[in-house]
JSON list of C-alpha atoms in Angstrom, two decimals:
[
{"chain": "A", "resi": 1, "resn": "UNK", "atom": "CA", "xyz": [0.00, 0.00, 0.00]},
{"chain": "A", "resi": 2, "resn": "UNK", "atom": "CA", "xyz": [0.92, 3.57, -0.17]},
{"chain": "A", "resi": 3, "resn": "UNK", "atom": "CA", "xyz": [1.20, 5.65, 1.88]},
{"chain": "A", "resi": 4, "resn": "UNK", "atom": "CA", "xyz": [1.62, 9.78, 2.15]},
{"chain": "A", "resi": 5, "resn": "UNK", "atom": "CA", "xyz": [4.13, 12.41, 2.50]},
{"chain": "A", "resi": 6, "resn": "UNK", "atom": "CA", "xyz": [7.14, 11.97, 0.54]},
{"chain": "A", "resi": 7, "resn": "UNK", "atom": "CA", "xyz": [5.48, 9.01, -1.64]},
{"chain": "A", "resi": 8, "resn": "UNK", "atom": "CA", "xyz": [5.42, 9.98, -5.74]},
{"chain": "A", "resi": 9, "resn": "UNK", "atom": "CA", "xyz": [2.58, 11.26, -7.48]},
{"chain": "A", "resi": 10, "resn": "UNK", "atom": "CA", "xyz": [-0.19, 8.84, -7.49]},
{"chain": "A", "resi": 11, "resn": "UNK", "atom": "CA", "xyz": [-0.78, 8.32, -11.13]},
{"chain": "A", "resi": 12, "resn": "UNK", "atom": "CA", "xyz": [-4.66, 8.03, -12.36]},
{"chain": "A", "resi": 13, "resn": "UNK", "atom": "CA", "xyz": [-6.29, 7.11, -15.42]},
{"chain": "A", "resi": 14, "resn": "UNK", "atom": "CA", "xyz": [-9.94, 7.98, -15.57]},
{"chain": "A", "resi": 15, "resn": "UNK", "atom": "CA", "xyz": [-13.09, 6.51, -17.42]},
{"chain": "A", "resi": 16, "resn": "UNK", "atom": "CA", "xyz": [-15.72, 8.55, -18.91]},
{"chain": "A", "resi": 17, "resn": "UNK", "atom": "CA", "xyz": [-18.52, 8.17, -21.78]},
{"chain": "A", "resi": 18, "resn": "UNK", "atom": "CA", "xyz": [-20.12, 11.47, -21.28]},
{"chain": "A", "resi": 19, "resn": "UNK", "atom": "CA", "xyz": [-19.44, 15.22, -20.40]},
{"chain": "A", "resi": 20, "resn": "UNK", "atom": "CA", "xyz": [-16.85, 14.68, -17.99]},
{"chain": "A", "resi": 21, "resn": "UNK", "atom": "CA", "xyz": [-18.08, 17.19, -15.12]},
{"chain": "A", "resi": 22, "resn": "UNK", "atom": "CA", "xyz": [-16.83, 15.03, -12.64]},
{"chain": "A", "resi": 23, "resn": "UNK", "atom": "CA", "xyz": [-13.10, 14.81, -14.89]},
{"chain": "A", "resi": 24, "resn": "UNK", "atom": "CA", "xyz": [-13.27, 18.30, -14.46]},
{"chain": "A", "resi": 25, "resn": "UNK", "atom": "CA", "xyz": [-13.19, 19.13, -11.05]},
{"chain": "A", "resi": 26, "resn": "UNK", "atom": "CA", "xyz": [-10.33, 16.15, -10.76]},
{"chain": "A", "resi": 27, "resn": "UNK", "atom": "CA", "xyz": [-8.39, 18.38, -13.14]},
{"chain": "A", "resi": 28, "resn": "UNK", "atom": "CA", "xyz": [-9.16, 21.79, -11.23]},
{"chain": "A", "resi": 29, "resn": "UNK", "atom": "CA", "xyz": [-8.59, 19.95, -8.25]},
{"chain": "A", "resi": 30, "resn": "UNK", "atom": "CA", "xyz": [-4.86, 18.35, -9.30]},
{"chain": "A", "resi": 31, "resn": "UNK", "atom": "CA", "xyz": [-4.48, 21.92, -10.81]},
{"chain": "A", "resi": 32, "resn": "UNK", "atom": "CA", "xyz": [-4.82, 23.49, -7.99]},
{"chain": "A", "resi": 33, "resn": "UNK", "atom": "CA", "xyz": [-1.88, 21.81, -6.05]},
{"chain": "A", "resi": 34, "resn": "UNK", "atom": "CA", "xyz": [-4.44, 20.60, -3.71]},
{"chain": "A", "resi": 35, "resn": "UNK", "atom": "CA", "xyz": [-3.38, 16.47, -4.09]},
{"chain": "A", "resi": 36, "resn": "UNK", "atom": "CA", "xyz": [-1.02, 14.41, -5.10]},
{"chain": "A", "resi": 37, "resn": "UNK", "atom": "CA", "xyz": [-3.17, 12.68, -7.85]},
{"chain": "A", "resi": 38, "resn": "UNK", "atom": "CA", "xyz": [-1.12, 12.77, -11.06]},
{"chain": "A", "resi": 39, "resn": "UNK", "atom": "CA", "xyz": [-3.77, 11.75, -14.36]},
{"chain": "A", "resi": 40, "resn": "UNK", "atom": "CA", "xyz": [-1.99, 10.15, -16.68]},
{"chain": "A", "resi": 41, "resn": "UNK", "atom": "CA", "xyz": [-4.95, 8.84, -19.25]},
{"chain": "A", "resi": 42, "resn": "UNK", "atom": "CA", "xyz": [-8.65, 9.25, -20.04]},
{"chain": "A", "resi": 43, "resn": "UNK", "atom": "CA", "xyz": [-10.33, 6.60, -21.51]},
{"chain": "A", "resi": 44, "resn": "UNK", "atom": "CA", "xyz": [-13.73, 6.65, -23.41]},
{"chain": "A", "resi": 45, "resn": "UNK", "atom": "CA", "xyz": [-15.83, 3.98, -24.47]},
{"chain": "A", "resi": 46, "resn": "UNK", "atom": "CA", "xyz": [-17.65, 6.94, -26.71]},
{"chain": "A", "resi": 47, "resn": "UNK", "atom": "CA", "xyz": [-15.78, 8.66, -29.54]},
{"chain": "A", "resi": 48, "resn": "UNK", "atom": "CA", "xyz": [-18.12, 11.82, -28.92]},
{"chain": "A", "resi": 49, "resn": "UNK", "atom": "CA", "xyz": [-17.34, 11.85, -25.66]},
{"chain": "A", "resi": 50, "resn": "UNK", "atom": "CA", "xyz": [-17.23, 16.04, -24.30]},
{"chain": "A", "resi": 51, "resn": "UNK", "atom": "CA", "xyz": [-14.97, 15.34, -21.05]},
{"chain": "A", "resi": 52, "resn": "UNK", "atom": "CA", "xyz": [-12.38, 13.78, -24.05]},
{"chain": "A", "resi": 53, "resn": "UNK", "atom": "CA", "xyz": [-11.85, 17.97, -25.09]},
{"chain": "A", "resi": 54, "resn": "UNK", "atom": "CA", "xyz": [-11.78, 18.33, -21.46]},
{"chain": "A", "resi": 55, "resn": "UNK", "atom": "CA", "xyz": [-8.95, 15.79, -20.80]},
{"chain": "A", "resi": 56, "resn": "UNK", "atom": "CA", "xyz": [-7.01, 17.40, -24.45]},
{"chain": "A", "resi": 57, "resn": "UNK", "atom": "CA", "xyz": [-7.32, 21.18, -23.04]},
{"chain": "A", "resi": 58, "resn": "UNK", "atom": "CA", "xyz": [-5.46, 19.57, -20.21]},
{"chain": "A", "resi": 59, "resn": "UNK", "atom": "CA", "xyz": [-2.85, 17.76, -21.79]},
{"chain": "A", "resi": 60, "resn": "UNK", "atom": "CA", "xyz": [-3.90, 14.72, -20.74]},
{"chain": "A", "resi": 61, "resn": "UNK", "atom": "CA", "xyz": [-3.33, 11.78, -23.20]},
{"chain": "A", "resi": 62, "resn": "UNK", "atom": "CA", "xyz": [-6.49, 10.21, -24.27]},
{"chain": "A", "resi": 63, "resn": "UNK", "atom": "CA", "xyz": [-7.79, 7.25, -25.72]},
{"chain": "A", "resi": 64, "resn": "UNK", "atom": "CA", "xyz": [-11.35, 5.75, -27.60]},
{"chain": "A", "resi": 65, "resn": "UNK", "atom": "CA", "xyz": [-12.23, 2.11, -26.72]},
{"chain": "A", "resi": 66, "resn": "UNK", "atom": "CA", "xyz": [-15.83, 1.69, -28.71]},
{"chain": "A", "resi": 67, "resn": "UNK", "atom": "CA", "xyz": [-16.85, -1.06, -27.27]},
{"chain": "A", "resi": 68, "resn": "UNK", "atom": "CA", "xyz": [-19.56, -1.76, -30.07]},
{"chain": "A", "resi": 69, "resn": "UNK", "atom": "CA", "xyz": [-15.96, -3.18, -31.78]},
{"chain": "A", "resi": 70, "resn": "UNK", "atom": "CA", "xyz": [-15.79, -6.15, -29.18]},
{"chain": "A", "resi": 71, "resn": "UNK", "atom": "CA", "xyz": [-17.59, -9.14, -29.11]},
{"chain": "A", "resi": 72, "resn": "UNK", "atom": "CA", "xyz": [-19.09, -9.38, -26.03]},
{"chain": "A", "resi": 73, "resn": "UNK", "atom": "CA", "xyz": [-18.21, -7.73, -22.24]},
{"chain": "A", "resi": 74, "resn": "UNK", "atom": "CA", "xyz": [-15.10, -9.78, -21.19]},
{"chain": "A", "resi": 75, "resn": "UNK", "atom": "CA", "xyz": [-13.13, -9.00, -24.90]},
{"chain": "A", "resi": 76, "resn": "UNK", "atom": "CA", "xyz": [-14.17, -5.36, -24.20]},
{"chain": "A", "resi": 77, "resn": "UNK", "atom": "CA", "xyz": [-13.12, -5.43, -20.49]},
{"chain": "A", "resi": 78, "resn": "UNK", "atom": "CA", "xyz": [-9.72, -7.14, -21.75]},
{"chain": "A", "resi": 79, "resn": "UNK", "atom": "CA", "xyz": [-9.07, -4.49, -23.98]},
{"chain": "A", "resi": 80, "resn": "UNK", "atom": "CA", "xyz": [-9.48, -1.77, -21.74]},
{"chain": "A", "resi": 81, "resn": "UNK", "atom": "CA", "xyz": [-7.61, -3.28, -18.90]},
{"chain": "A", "resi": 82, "resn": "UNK", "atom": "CA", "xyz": [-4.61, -3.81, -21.15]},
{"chain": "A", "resi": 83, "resn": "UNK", "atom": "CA", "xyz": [-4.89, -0.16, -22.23]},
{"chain": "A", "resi": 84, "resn": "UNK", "atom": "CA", "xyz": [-5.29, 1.00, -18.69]},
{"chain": "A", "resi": 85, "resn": "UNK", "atom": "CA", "xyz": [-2.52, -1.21, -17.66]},
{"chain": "A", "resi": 86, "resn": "UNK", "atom": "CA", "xyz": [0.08, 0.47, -20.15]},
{"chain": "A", "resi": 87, "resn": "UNK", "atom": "CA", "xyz": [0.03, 3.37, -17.90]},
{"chain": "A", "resi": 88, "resn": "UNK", "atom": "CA", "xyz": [0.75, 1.30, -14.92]},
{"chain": "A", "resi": 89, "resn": "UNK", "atom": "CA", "xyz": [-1.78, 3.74, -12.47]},
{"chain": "A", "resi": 90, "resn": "UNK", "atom": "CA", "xyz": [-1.70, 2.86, -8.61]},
{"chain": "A", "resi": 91, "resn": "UNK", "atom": "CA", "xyz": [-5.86, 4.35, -9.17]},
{"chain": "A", "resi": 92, "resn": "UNK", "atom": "CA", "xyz": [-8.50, 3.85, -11.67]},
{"chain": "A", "resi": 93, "resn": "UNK", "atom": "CA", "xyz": [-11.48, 6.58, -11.74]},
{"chain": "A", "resi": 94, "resn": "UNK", "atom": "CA", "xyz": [-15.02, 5.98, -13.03]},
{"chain": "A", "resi": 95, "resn": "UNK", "atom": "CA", "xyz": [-16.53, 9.13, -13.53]},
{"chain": "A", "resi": 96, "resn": "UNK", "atom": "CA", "xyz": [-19.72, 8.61, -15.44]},
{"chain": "A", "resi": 97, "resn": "UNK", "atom": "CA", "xyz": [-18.20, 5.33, -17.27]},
{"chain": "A", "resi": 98, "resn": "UNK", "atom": "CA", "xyz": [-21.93, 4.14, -18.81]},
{"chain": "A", "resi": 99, "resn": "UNK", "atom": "CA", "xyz": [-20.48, 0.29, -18.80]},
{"chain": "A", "resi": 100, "resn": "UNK", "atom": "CA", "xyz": [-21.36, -2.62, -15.99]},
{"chain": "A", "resi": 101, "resn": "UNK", "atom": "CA", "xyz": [-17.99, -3.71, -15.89]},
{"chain": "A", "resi": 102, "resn": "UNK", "atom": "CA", "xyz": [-17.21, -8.01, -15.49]},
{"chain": "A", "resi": 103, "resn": "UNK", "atom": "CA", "xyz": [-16.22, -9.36, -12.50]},
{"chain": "A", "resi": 104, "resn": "UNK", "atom": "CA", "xyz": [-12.85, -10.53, -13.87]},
{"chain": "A", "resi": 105, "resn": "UNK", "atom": "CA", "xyz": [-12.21, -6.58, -14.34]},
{"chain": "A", "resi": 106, "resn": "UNK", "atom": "CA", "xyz": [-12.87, -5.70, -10.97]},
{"chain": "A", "resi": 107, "resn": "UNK", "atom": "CA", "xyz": [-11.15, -8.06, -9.24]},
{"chain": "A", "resi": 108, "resn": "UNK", "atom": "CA", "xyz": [-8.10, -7.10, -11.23]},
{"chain": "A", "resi": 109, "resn": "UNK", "atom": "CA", "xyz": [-8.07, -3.49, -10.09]},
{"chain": "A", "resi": 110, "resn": "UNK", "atom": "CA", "xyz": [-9.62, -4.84, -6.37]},
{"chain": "A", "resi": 111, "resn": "UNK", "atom": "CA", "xyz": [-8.73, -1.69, -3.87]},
{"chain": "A", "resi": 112, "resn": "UNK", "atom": "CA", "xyz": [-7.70, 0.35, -6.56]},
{"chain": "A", "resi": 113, "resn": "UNK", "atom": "CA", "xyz": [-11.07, 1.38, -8.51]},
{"chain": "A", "resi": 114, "resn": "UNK", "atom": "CA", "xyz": [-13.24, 4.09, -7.55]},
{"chain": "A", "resi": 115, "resn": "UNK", "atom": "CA", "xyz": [-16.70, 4.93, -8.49]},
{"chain": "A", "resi": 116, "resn": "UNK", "atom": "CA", "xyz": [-19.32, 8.07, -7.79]},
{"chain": "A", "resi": 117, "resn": "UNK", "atom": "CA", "xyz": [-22.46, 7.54, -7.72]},
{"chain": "A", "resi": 118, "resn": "UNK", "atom": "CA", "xyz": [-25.92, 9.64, -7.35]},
{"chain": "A", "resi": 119, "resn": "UNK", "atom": "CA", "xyz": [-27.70, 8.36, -3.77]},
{"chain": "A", "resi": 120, "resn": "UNK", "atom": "CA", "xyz": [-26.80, 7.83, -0.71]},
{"chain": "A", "resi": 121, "resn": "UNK", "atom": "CA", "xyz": [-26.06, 4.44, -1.16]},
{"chain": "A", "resi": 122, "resn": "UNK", "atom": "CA", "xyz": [-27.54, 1.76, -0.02]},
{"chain": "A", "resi": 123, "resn": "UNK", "atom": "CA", "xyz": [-30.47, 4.19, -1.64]},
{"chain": "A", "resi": 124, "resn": "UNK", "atom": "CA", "xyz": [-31.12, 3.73, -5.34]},
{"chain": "A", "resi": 125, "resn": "UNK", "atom": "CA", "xyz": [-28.74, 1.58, -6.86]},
{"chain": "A", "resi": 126, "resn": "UNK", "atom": "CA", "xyz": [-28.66, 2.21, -10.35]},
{"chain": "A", "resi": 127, "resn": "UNK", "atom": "CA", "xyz": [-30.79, 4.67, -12.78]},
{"chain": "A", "resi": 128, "resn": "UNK", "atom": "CA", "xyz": [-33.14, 7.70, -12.12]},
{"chain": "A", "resi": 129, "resn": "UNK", "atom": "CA", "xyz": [-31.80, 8.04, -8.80]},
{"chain": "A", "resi": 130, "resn": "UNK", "atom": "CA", "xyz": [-33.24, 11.85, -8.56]},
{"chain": "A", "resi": 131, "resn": "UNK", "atom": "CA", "xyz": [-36.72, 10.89, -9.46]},
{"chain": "A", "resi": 132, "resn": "UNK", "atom": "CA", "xyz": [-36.98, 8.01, -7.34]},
{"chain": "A", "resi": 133, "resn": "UNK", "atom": "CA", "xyz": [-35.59, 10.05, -4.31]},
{"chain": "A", "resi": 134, "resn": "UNK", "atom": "CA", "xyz": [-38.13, 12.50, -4.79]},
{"chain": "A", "resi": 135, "resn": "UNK", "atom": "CA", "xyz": [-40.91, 9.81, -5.49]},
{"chain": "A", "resi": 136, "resn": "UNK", "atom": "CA", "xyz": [-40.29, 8.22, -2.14]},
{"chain": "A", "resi": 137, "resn": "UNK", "atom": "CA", "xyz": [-40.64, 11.64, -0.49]},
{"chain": "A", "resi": 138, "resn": "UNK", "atom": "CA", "xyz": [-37.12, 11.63, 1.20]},
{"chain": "A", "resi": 139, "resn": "UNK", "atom": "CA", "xyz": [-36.14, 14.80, 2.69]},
{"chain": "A", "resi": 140, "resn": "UNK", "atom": "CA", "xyz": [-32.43, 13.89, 1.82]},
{"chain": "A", "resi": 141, "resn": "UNK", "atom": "CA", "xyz": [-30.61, 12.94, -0.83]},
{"chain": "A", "resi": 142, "resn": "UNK", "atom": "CA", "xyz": [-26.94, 12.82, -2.33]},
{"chain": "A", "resi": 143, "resn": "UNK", "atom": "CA", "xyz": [-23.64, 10.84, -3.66]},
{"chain": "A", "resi": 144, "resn": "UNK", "atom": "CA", "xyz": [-21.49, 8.67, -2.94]},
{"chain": "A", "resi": 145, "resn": "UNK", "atom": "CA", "xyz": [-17.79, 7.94, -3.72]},
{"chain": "A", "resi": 146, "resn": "UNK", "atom": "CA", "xyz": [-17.45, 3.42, -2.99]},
{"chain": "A", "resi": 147, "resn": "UNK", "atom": "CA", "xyz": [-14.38, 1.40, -3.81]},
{"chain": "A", "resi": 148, "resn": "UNK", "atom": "CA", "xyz": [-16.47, -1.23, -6.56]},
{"chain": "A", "resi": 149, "resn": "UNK", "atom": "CA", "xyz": [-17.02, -4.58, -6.27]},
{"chain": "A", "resi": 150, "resn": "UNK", "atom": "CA", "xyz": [-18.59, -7.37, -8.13]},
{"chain": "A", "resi": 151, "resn": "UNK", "atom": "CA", "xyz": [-21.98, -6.05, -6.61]},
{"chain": "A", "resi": 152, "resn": "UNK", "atom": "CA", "xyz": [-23.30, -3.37, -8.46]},
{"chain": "A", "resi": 153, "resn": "UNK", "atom": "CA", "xyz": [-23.04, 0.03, -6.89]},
{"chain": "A", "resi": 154, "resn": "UNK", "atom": "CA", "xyz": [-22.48, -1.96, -3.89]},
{"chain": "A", "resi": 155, "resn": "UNK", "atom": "CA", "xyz": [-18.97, -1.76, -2.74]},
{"chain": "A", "resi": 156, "resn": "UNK", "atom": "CA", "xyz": [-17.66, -0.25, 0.21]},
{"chain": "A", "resi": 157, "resn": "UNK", "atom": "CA", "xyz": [-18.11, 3.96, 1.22]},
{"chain": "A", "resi": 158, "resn": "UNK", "atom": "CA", "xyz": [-15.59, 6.15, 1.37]},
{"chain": "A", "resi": 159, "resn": "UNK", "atom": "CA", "xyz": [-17.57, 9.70, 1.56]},
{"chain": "A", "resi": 160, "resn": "UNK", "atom": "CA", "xyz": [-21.43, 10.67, 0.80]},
{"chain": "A", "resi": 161, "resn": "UNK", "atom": "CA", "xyz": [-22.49, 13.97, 0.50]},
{"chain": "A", "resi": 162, "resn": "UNK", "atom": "CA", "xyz": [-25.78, 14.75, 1.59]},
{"chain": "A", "resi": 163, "resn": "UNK", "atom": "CA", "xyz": [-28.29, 17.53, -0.14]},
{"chain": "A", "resi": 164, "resn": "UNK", "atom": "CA", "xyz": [-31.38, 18.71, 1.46]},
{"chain": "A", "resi": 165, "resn": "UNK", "atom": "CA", "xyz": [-34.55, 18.10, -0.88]},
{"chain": "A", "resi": 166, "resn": "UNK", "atom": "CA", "xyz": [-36.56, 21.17, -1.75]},
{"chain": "A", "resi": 167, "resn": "UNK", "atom": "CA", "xyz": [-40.28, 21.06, -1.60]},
{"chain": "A", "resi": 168, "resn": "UNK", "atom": "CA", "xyz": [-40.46, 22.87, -5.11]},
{"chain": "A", "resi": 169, "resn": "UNK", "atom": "CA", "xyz": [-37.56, 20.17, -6.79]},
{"chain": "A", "resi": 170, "resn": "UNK", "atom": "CA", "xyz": [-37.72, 18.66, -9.58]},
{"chain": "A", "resi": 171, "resn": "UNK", "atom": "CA", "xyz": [-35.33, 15.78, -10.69]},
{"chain": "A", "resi": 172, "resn": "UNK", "atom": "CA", "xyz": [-33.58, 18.53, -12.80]},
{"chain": "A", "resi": 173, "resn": "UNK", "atom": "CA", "xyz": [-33.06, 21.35, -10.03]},
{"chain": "A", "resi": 174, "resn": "UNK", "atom": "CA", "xyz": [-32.53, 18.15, -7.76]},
{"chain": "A", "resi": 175, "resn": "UNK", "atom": "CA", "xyz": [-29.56, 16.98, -10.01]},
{"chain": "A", "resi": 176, "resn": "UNK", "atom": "CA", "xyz": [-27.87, 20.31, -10.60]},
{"chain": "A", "resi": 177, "resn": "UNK", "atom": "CA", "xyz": [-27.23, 20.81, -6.53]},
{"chain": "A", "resi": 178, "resn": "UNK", "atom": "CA", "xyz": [-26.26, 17.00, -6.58]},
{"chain": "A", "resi": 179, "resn": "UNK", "atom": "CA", "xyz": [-23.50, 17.61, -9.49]},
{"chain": "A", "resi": 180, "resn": "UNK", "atom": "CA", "xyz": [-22.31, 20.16, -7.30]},
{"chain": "A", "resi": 181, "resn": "UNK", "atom": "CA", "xyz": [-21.52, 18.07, -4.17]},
{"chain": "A", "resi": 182, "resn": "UNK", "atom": "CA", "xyz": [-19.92, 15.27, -6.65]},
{"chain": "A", "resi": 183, "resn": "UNK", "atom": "CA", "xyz": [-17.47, 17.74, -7.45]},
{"chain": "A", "resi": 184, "resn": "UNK", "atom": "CA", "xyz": [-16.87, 18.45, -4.43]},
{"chain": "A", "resi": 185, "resn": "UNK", "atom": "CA", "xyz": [-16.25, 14.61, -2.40]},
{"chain": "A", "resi": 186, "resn": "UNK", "atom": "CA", "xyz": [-14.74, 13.23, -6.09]},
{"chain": "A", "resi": 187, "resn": "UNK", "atom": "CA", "xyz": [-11.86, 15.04, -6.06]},
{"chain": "A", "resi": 188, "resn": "UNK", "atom": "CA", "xyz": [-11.79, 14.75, -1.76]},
{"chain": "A", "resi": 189, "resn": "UNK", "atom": "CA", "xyz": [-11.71, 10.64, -1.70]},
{"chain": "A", "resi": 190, "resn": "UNK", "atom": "CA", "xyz": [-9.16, 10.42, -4.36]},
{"chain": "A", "resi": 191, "resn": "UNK", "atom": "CA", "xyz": [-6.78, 12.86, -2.42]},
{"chain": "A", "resi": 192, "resn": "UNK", "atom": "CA", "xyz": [-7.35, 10.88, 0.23]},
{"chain": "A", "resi": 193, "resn": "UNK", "atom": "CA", "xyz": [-6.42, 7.37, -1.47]},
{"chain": "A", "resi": 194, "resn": "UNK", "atom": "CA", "xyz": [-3.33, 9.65, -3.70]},
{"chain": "A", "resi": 195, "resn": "UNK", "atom": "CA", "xyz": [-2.24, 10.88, -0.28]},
{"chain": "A", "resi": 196, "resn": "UNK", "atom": "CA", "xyz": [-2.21, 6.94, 1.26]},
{"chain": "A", "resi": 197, "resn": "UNK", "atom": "CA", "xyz": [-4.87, 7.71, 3.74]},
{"chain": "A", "resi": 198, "resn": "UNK", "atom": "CA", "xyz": [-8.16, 5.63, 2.01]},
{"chain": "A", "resi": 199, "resn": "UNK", "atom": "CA", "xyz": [-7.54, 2.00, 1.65]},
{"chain": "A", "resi": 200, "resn": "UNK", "atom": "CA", "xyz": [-9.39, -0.75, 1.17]},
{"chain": "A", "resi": 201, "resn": "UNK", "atom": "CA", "xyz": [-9.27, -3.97, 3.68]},
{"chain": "A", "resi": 202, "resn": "UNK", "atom": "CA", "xyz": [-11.21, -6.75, 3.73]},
{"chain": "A", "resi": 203, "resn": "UNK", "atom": "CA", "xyz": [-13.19, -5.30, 6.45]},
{"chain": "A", "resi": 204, "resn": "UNK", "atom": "CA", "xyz": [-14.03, -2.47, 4.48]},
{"chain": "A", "resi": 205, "resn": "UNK", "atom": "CA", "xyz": [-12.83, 1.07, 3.68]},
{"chain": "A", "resi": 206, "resn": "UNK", "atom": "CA", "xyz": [-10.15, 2.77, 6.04]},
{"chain": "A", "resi": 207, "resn": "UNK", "atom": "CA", "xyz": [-9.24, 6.32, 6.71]},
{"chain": "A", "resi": 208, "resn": "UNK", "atom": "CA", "xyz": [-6.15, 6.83, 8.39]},
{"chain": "A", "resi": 209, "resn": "UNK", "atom": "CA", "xyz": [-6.38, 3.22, 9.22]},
{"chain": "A", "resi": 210, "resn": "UNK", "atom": "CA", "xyz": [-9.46, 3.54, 10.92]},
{"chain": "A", "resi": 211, "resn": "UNK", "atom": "CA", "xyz": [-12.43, 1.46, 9.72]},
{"chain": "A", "resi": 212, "resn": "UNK", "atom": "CA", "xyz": [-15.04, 3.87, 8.33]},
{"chain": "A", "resi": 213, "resn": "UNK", "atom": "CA", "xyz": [-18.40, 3.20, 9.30]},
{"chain": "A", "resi": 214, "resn": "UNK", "atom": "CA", "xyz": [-20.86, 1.92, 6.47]},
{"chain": "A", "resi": 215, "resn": "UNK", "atom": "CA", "xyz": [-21.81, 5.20, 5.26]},
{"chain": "A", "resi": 216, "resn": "UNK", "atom": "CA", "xyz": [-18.36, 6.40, 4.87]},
{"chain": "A", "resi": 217, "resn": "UNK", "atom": "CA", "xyz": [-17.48, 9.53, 5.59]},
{"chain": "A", "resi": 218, "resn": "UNK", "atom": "CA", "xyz": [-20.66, 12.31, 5.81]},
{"chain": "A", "resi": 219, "resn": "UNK", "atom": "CA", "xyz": [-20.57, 15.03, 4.51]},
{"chain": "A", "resi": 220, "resn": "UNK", "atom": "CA", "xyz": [-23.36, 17.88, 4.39]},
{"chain": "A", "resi": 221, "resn": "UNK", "atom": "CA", "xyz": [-23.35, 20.03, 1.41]},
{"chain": "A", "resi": 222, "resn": "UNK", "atom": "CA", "xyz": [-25.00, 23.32, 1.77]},
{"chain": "A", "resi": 223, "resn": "UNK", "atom": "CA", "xyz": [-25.44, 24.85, -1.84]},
{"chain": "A", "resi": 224, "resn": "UNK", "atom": "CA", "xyz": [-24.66, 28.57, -2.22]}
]
C-alpha cells in the first residue's frame, strides 16, 4: 500500500462516456496543487465523448475504446484493462463510465477502482436516482464515492455527500445541486487514497487506518 508524504505522485487514469463534469473538477482539483493525484490517461468507451476535449485542453493523453468493436463484455473489459494497464496507475477513476464492468475486471483493479455515484447508497442503486428520491418523499438525498465490487453500486463507502430536498424540486433542479456536491467529495476521496490515507481492507474502507463506518465519511453540502 501507499502511503503519504514523501510518496510519488499517485498516477490516475480515468473513465468517462459522457461530459466529464466530474473529470473536471479532478483536473481543477490536481491543478490546484491541492493532491497528489497525477492523471496520466482518459479513456472513453464513446468517440463523442465532451470530457475527451476536457482531458485534451489539459494535456492529458487520451484514448477511444468503442466497445460496439468487441464481441461481447469480457473481450471489451480485456481491452481496456490492457490499455489502462500500459500506464501502470496505482488508481482507476469511473466518472460517469456508462459500462457494468465483469467481474474478472474488478477483481483485477480490487482496492484500486473508484466509483461516484448519485444516492446515498444503499439508496437507489442504479438509474433515475433523482426521481426516485423524490418519489419516495425523502427529505435527503446525495452521492457517494465506494471502492467497486462485483456487486453493483455496492462496494464499500468512502464519503457521501448529503443535499437537502426542496419542496419545489424537480429531478432537474434536484440533479444540478447533486452535481455540485460530486465535485466536491470526487476530487476529496481520491486525495485521500493519492495521499495513502483511504484504503481498502477486507473489512471495508479505512481512513487513516481507521475502519469507516458503512456510510463512509458524511458530509453535508449546503449549496450557495
Amino acid at each position: 500500500m501507499r502511503s503519504g508524504g514523501s510518496s510519488p505522485q499517485c498516477k490516475v487514469v480515468v473513465l468517462i462516456s459522457g461530459s466529464g463534469s466530474n473529470l473536471q473538477a479532478l483536473i481543477d482539483s490536481i491543478a490546484s496543487g491541492d493532491s497528489p493525484a497525477q492523471i496520466s490517461a482518459v479513456i472513453s468507451n464513446r468517440a463523442d465523448a465532451y470530457g475527451l476535449q476536457r482531458a485534451q485542453a489539459a494535456g492529458i493523453a487520451t484514448l477511444v475504446l468503442d466497445h460496439k468493436q468487441f464481441e461481447g463484455r469480457e473481450a471489451f473489459d480485456a481491452a481496456l484493462a490492457a490499455a489502462i494497464d500500459a500506464y501502470q496507475p496505482q488508481l482507476v477513476v469511473l466518472a460517469g463510465f456508462m459500462r457494468i464492468l465483469s467481474a474478472g475486471f474488478v477483481r483485477h483493479y480490487q482496492g484500486r477502482l473508484l466509483n461516484i455515484h448519485p444516492s446515498l447508497l444503499p439508496k437507489y442503486k442504479g438509474l433515475h436516482t433523482h426521481q426516485r428520491a423524490l418519489d419516495a418523499g425523502d427529505r435527503e438525498h446525495g452521492c457517494s464515492v465506494h471502492f467497486v465490487t462485483e456487486e453493483l453500486d455496492g462496494g464499500p463507502l468512502v464519503v457521501q455527500a448529503v443535499v437537502a430536498i426542496a419542496a419545489d424540486d424537480s429531478a432537474d433542479t434536484l440533479a444540478q445541486r447533486v452535481h455540485g456536491a460530486e465535485h466536491q467529495i470526487y476530487p476529496l476521496a481520491v486525495r485521500w487514497f493519492a495521499e495513502g490515507r483511504v484504503q481498502l481492507h477486507e473489512q471495508g474502507a479505512t481512513l487513516d487506518g481507521q475502519l469507516l463506518p458503512a456510510s463512509g465519511q458524511v458530509l453535508h453540502y449546503a449549496d450557495s
